[in-house]
Tab-separated table of C-alpha atoms in Angstrom:
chain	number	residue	atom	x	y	z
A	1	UNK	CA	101.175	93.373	92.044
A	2	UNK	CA	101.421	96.982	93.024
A	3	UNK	CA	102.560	98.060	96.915
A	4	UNK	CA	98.879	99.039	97.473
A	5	UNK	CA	97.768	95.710	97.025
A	6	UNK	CA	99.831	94.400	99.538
A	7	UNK	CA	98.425	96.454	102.449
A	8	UNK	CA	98.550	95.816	106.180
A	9	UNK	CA	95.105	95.464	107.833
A	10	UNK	CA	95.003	99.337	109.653
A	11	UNK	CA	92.792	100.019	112.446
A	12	UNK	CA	89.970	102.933	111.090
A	13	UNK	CA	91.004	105.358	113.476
A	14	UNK	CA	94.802	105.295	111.878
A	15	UNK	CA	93.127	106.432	108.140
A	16	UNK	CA	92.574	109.801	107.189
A	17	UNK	CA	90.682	110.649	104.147
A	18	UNK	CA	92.301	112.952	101.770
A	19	UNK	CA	91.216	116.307	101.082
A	20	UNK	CA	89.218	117.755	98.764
A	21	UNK	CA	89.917	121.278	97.149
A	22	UNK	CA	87.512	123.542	95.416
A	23	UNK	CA	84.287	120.959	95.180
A	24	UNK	CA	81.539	121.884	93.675
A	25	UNK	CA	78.047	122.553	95.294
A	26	UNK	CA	76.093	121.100	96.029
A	27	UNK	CA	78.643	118.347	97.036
A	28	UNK	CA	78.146	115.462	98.429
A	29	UNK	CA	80.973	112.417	100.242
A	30	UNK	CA	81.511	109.154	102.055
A	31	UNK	CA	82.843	109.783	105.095
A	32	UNK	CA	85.796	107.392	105.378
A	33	UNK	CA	85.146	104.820	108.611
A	34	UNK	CA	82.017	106.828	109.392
A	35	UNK	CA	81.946	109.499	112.491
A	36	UNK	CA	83.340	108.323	115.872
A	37	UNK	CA	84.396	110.705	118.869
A	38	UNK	CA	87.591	112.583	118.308
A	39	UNK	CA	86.899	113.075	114.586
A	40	UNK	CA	87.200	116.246	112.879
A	41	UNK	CA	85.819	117.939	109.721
A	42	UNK	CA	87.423	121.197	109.046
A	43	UNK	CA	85.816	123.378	106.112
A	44	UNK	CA	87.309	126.570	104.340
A	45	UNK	CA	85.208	128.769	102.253
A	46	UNK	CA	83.825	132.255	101.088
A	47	UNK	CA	80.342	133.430	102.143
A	48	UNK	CA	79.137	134.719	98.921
A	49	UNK	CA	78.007	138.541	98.888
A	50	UNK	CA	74.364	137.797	98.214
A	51	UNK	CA	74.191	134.408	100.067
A	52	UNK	CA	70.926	133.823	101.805
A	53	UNK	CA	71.382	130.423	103.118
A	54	UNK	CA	73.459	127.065	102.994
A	55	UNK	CA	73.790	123.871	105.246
A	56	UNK	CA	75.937	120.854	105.715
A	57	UNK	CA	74.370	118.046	106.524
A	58	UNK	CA	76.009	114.696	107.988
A	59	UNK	CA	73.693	112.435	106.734
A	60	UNK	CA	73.346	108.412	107.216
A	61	UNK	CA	72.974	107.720	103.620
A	62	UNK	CA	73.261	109.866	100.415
A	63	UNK	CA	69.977	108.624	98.874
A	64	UNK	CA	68.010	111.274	96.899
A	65	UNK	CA	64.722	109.180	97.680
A	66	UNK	CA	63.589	108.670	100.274
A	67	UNK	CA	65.820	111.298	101.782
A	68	UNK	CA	68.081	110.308	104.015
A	69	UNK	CA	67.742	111.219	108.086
A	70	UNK	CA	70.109	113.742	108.874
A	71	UNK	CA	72.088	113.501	112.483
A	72	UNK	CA	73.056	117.108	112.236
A	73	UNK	CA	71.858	119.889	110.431
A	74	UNK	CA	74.267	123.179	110.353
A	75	UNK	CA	72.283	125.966	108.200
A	76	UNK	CA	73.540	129.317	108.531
A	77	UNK	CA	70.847	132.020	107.527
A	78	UNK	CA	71.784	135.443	106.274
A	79	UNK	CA	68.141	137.149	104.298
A	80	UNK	CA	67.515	137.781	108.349
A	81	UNK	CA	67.525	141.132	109.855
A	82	UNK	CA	69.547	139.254	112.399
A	83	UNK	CA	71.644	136.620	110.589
A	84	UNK	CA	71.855	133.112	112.984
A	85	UNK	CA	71.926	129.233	112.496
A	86	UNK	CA	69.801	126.860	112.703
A	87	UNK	CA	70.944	123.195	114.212
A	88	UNK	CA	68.069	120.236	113.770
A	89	UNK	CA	67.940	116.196	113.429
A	90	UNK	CA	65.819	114.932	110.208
A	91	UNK	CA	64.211	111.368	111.217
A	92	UNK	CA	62.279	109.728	109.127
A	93	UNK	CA	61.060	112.382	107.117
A	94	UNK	CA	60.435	114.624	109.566
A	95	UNK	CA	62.084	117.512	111.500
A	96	UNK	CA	62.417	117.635	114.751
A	97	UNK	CA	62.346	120.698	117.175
A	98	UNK	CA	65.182	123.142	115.543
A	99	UNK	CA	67.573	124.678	117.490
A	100	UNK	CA	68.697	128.669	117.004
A	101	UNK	CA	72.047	130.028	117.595
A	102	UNK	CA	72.233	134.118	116.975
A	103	UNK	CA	75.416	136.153	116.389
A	104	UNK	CA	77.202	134.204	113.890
A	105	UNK	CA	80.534	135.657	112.900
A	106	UNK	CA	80.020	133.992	109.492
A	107	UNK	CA	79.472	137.441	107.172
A	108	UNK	CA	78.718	137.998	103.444
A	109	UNK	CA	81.875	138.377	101.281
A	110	UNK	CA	84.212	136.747	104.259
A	111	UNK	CA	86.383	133.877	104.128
A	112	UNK	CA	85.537	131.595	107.065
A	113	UNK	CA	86.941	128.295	108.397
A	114	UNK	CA	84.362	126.039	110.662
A	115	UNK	CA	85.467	122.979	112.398
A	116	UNK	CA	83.095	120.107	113.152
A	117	UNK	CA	84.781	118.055	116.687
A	118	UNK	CA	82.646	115.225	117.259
A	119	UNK	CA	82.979	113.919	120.975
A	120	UNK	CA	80.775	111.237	122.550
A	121	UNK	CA	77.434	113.162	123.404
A	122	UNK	CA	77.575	116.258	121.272
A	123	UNK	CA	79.392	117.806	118.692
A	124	UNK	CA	81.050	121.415	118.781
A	125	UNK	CA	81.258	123.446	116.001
A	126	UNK	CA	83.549	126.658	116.668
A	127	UNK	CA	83.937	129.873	113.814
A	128	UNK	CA	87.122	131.535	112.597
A	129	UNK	CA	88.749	129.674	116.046
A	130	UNK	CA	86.059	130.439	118.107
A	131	UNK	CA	84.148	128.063	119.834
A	132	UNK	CA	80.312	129.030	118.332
A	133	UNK	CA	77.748	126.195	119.373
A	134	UNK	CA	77.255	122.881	120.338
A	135	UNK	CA	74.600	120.189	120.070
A	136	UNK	CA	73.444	117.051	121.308
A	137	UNK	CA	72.884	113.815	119.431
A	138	UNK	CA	69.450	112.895	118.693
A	139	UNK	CA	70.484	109.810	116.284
A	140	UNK	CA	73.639	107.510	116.862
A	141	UNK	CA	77.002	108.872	115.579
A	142	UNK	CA	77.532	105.198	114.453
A	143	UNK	CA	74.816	105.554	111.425
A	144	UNK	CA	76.611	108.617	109.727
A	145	UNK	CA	78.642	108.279	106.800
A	146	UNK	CA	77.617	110.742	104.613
A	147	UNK	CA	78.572	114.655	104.626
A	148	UNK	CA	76.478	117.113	102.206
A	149	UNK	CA	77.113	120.546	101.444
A	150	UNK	CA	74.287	122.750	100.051
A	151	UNK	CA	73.388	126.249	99.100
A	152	UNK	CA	75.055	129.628	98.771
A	153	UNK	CA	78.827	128.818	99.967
A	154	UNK	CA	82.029	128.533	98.094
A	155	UNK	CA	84.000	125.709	99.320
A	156	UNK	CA	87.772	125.918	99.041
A	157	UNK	CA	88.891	122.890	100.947
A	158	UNK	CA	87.427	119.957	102.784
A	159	UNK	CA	89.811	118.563	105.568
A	160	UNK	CA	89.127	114.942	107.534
A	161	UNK	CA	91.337	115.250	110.488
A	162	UNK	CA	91.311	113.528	113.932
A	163	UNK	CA	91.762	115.437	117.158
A	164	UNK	CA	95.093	116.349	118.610
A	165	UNK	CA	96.251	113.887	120.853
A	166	UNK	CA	98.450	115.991	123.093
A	167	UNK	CA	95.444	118.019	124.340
A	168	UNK	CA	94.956	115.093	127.070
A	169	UNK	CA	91.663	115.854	129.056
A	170	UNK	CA	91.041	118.985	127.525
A	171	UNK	CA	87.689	120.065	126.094
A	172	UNK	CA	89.561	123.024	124.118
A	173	UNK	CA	89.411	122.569	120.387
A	174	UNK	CA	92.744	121.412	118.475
A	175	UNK	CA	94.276	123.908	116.276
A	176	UNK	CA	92.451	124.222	112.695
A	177	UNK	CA	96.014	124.495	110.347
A	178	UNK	CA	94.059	125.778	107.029
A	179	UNK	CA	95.248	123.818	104.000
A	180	UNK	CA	97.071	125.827	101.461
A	181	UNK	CA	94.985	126.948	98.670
A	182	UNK	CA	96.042	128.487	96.076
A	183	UNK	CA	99.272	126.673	95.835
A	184	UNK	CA	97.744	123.281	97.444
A	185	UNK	CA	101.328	121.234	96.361
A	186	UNK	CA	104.265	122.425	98.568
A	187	UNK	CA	107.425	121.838	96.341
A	188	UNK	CA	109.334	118.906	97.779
A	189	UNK	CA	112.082	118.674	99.028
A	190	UNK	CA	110.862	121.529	100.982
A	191	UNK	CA	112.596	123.497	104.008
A	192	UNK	CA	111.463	125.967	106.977
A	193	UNK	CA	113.352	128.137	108.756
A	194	UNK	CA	112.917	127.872	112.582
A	195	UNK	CA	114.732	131.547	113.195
A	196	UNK	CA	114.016	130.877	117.354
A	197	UNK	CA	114.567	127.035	117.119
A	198	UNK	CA	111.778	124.791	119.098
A	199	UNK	CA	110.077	125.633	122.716
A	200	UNK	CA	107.732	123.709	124.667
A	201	UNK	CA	104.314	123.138	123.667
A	202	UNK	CA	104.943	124.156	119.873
A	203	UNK	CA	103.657	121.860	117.596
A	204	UNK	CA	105.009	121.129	114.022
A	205	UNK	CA	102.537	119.920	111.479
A	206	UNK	CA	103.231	118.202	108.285
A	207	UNK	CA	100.158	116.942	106.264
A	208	UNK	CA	100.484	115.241	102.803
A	209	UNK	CA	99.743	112.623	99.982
A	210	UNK	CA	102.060	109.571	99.275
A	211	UNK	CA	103.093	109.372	95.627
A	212	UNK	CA	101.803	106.456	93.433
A	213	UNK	CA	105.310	104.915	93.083
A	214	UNK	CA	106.974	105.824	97.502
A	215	UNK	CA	110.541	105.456	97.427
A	216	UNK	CA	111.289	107.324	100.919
A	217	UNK	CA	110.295	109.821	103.624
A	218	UNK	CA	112.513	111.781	105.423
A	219	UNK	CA	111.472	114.556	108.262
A	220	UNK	CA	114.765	116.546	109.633
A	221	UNK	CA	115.437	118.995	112.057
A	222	UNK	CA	118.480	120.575	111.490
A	223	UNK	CA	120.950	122.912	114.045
A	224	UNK	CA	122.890	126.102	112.607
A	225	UNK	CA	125.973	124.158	112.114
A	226	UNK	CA	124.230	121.764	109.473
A	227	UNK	CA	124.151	118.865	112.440
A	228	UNK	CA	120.793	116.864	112.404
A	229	UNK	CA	120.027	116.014	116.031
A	230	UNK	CA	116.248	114.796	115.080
A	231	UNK	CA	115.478	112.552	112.071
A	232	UNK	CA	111.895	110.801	111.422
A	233	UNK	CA	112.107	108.317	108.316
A	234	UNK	CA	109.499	106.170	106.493
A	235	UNK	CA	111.379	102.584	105.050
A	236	UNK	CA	108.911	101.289	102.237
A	237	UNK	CA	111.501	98.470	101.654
A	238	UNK	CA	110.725	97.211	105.141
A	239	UNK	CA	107.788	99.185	105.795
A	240	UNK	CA	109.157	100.601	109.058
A	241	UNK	CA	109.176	103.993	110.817
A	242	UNK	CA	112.150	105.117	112.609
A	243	UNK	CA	113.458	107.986	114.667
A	244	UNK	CA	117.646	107.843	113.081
A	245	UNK	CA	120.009	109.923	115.184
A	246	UNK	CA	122.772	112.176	114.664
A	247	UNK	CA	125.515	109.235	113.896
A	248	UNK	CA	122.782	106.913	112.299
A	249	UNK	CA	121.458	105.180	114.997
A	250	UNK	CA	117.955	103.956	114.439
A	251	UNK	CA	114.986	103.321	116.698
A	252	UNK	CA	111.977	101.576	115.195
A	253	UNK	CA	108.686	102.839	115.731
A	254	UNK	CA	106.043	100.809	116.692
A	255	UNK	CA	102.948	101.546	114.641
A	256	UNK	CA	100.975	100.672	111.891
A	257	UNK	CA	103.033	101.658	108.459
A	258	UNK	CA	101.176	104.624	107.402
A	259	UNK	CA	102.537	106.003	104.215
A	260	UNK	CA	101.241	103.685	101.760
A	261	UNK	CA	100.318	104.675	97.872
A	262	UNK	CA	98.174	107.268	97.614
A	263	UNK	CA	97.137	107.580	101.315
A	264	UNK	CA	96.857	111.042	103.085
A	265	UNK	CA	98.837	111.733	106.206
A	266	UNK	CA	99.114	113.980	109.081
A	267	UNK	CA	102.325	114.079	111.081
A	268	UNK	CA	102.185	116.385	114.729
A	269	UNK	CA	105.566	116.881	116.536
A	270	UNK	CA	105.127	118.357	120.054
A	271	UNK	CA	107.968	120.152	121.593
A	272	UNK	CA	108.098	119.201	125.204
A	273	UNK	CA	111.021	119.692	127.840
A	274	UNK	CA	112.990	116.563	126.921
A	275	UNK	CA	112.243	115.999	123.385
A	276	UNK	CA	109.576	115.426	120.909
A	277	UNK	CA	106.143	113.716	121.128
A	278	UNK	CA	104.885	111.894	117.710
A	279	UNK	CA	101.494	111.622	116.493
A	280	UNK	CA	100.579	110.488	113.037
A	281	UNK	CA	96.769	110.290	111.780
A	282	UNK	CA	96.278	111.832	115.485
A	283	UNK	CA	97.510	108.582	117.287
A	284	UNK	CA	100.032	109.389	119.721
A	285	UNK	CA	103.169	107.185	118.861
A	286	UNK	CA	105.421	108.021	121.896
A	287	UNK	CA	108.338	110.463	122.148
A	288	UNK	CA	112.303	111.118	121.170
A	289	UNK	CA	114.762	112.715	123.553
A	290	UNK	CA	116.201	116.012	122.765
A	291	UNK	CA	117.824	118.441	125.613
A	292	UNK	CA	116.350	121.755	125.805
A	293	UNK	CA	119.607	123.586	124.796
A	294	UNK	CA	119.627	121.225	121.359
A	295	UNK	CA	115.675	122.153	121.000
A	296	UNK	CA	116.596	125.853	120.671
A	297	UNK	CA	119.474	125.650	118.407
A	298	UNK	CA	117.657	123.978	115.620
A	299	UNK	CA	117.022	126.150	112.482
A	300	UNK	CA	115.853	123.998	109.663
A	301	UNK	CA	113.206	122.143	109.238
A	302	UNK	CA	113.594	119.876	105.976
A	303	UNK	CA	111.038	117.710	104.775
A	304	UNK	CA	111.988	115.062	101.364
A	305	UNK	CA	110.586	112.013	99.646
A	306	UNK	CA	107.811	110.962	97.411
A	307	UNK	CA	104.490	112.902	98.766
A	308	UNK	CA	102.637	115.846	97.985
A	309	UNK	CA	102.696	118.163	101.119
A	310	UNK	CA	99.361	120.291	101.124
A	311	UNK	CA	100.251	121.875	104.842
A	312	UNK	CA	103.718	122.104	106.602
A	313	UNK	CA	103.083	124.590	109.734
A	314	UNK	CA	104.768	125.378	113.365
């Protein structure tokens, strides 16, 4: 039996649903483990030059007929002297009171990235990284698990994030990190230089696929003398996470083993005064020490093993 068949019961919140580049519309998905507060839906696209309208819809079902009531209805509208979007709730057939949002920075012809934050009460949706709307739930987030996307849009990526955990207590949006498009595979082993090293409150983020067949993954930072103060590996042998240090000393992790077959991934390292805070699948997983002096020395960052990386940004 294959590794993947072999997998440790993981709590919903730790799984990320991979990607999905260049769909075509309409388009139409399961949302993995439904929509819960802190989840994200980030979506990259071109507004076509003679678009009039299109929507995305997270739906709770993806039935043709009857159609399926809609928790939130995004539908930008450009054929208006005054281009704007309209937000509404479908239940049970019907419509309810719409909700109108003018000055959209969405334009004809312009690439655009949107992210969807769901929080308890209402989601926010903000526009090129600014924050645009927001709107109150009319249905339960609990009954959505379907996201449909309609109309006059070019998609070029579909990304199912959670929010950043290091934001504690904030109600500012987490950085959108666009995928990478028109090269969506990094090369692996990949490097980055860090020409200024690492200063507080910089985050690195690595996302990626596991291979079919995982033998390793290794995350280094690396000084100008070729020393590697900070190492984060995966162990599929044991199935164990580990921060090594420079002479080889290991500290296990302890977290649900992540990098399974076939499984997406996000890793976030936060650069804090004293070392580095992990997150993976946007569960905080504790922190490494590092001295502020070693932070800004390091130069390299060098990521190996068997994964596709779609995003590697700091």
């Amino acid at each position: 039996m294959s590794a993947a068949e072999h997998l440790d019961p993981i709590p919903d919140s730790f799984i990320l649903q991979p990607p999905v580049f260049h769909p075509v519309v309409p388009y139409t998905t399961t949302l993995f483990g439904g929509l819960y507060a802190g989840k994200m839906i980030m979506l990259q696209g071109v507004v076509p030059l003679r678009a009039r309208r299109f929507q995305v819809d997270f739906q709770c079902g993806c039935s043709l007929h009857p159609q399926p009531d809609i928790a939130f209805h995004f539908n930008p509208r450009f054929y208006t002297v005054k281009p704007h979007v309209i937000c509404n709730t479908l239940q049970g057939g019907v419509w309810q009171k719409e909700v109108r949002w003018p000055g959209v920075t969405l334009q004809r012809g312009a690439s655009f990235l949107v992210l969807f934050l769901f929080e308890n009460e209402e989601v926010k949706v903000s526009v090129n990284g600014q924050h645009f709307l927001h709107y109150r739930y009319r249905l339960p987030l609990s009954r959505v698990d379907t996201l449909g996307i309609y109309g006059d849009i070019l998609v070029k990526a579909v990304g199912f994030l959670n929010i950043n955990p290091f934001v504690e207590g904030s109600r500012e949006y987490p950085v959108g990190y666009p995928f990478l498009l028109y090269s969506p595979r990094l090369e692996v082993p990949c490097s980055r230089t860090l020409p200024r090293g690492l200063w507080p409150g910089q985050v690195i983020v690595v996302r990626g696929l596991v291979l079919q067949e995982p033998k390793d993954f290794t995350l280094s930072l690396r000084d100008g003398a070729t020393r590697v103060p900070v190492t984060l590996r995966a162990s599929f042998t044991d199935r164990t996470l580990a921060w090594v240090s420079s002479w080889g000393r290991k500290k296990l992790i302890s977290a649900p083993f992540l990098f399974y077959p076939q499984r997406f991934f996000e890793v976030l390292l936060l650069c804090q005064e004293g070392g580095l805070k992990l997150a993976l699948n946007g569960q905080g997983l504790g922190a490494t020490s590092l001295d502020q002096k070693a932070l800004e020395q390091l130069r390299e960052l060098r990521i190996s093993g068997s994964v596709h990386l779609y995003c590697v940004h700091y």
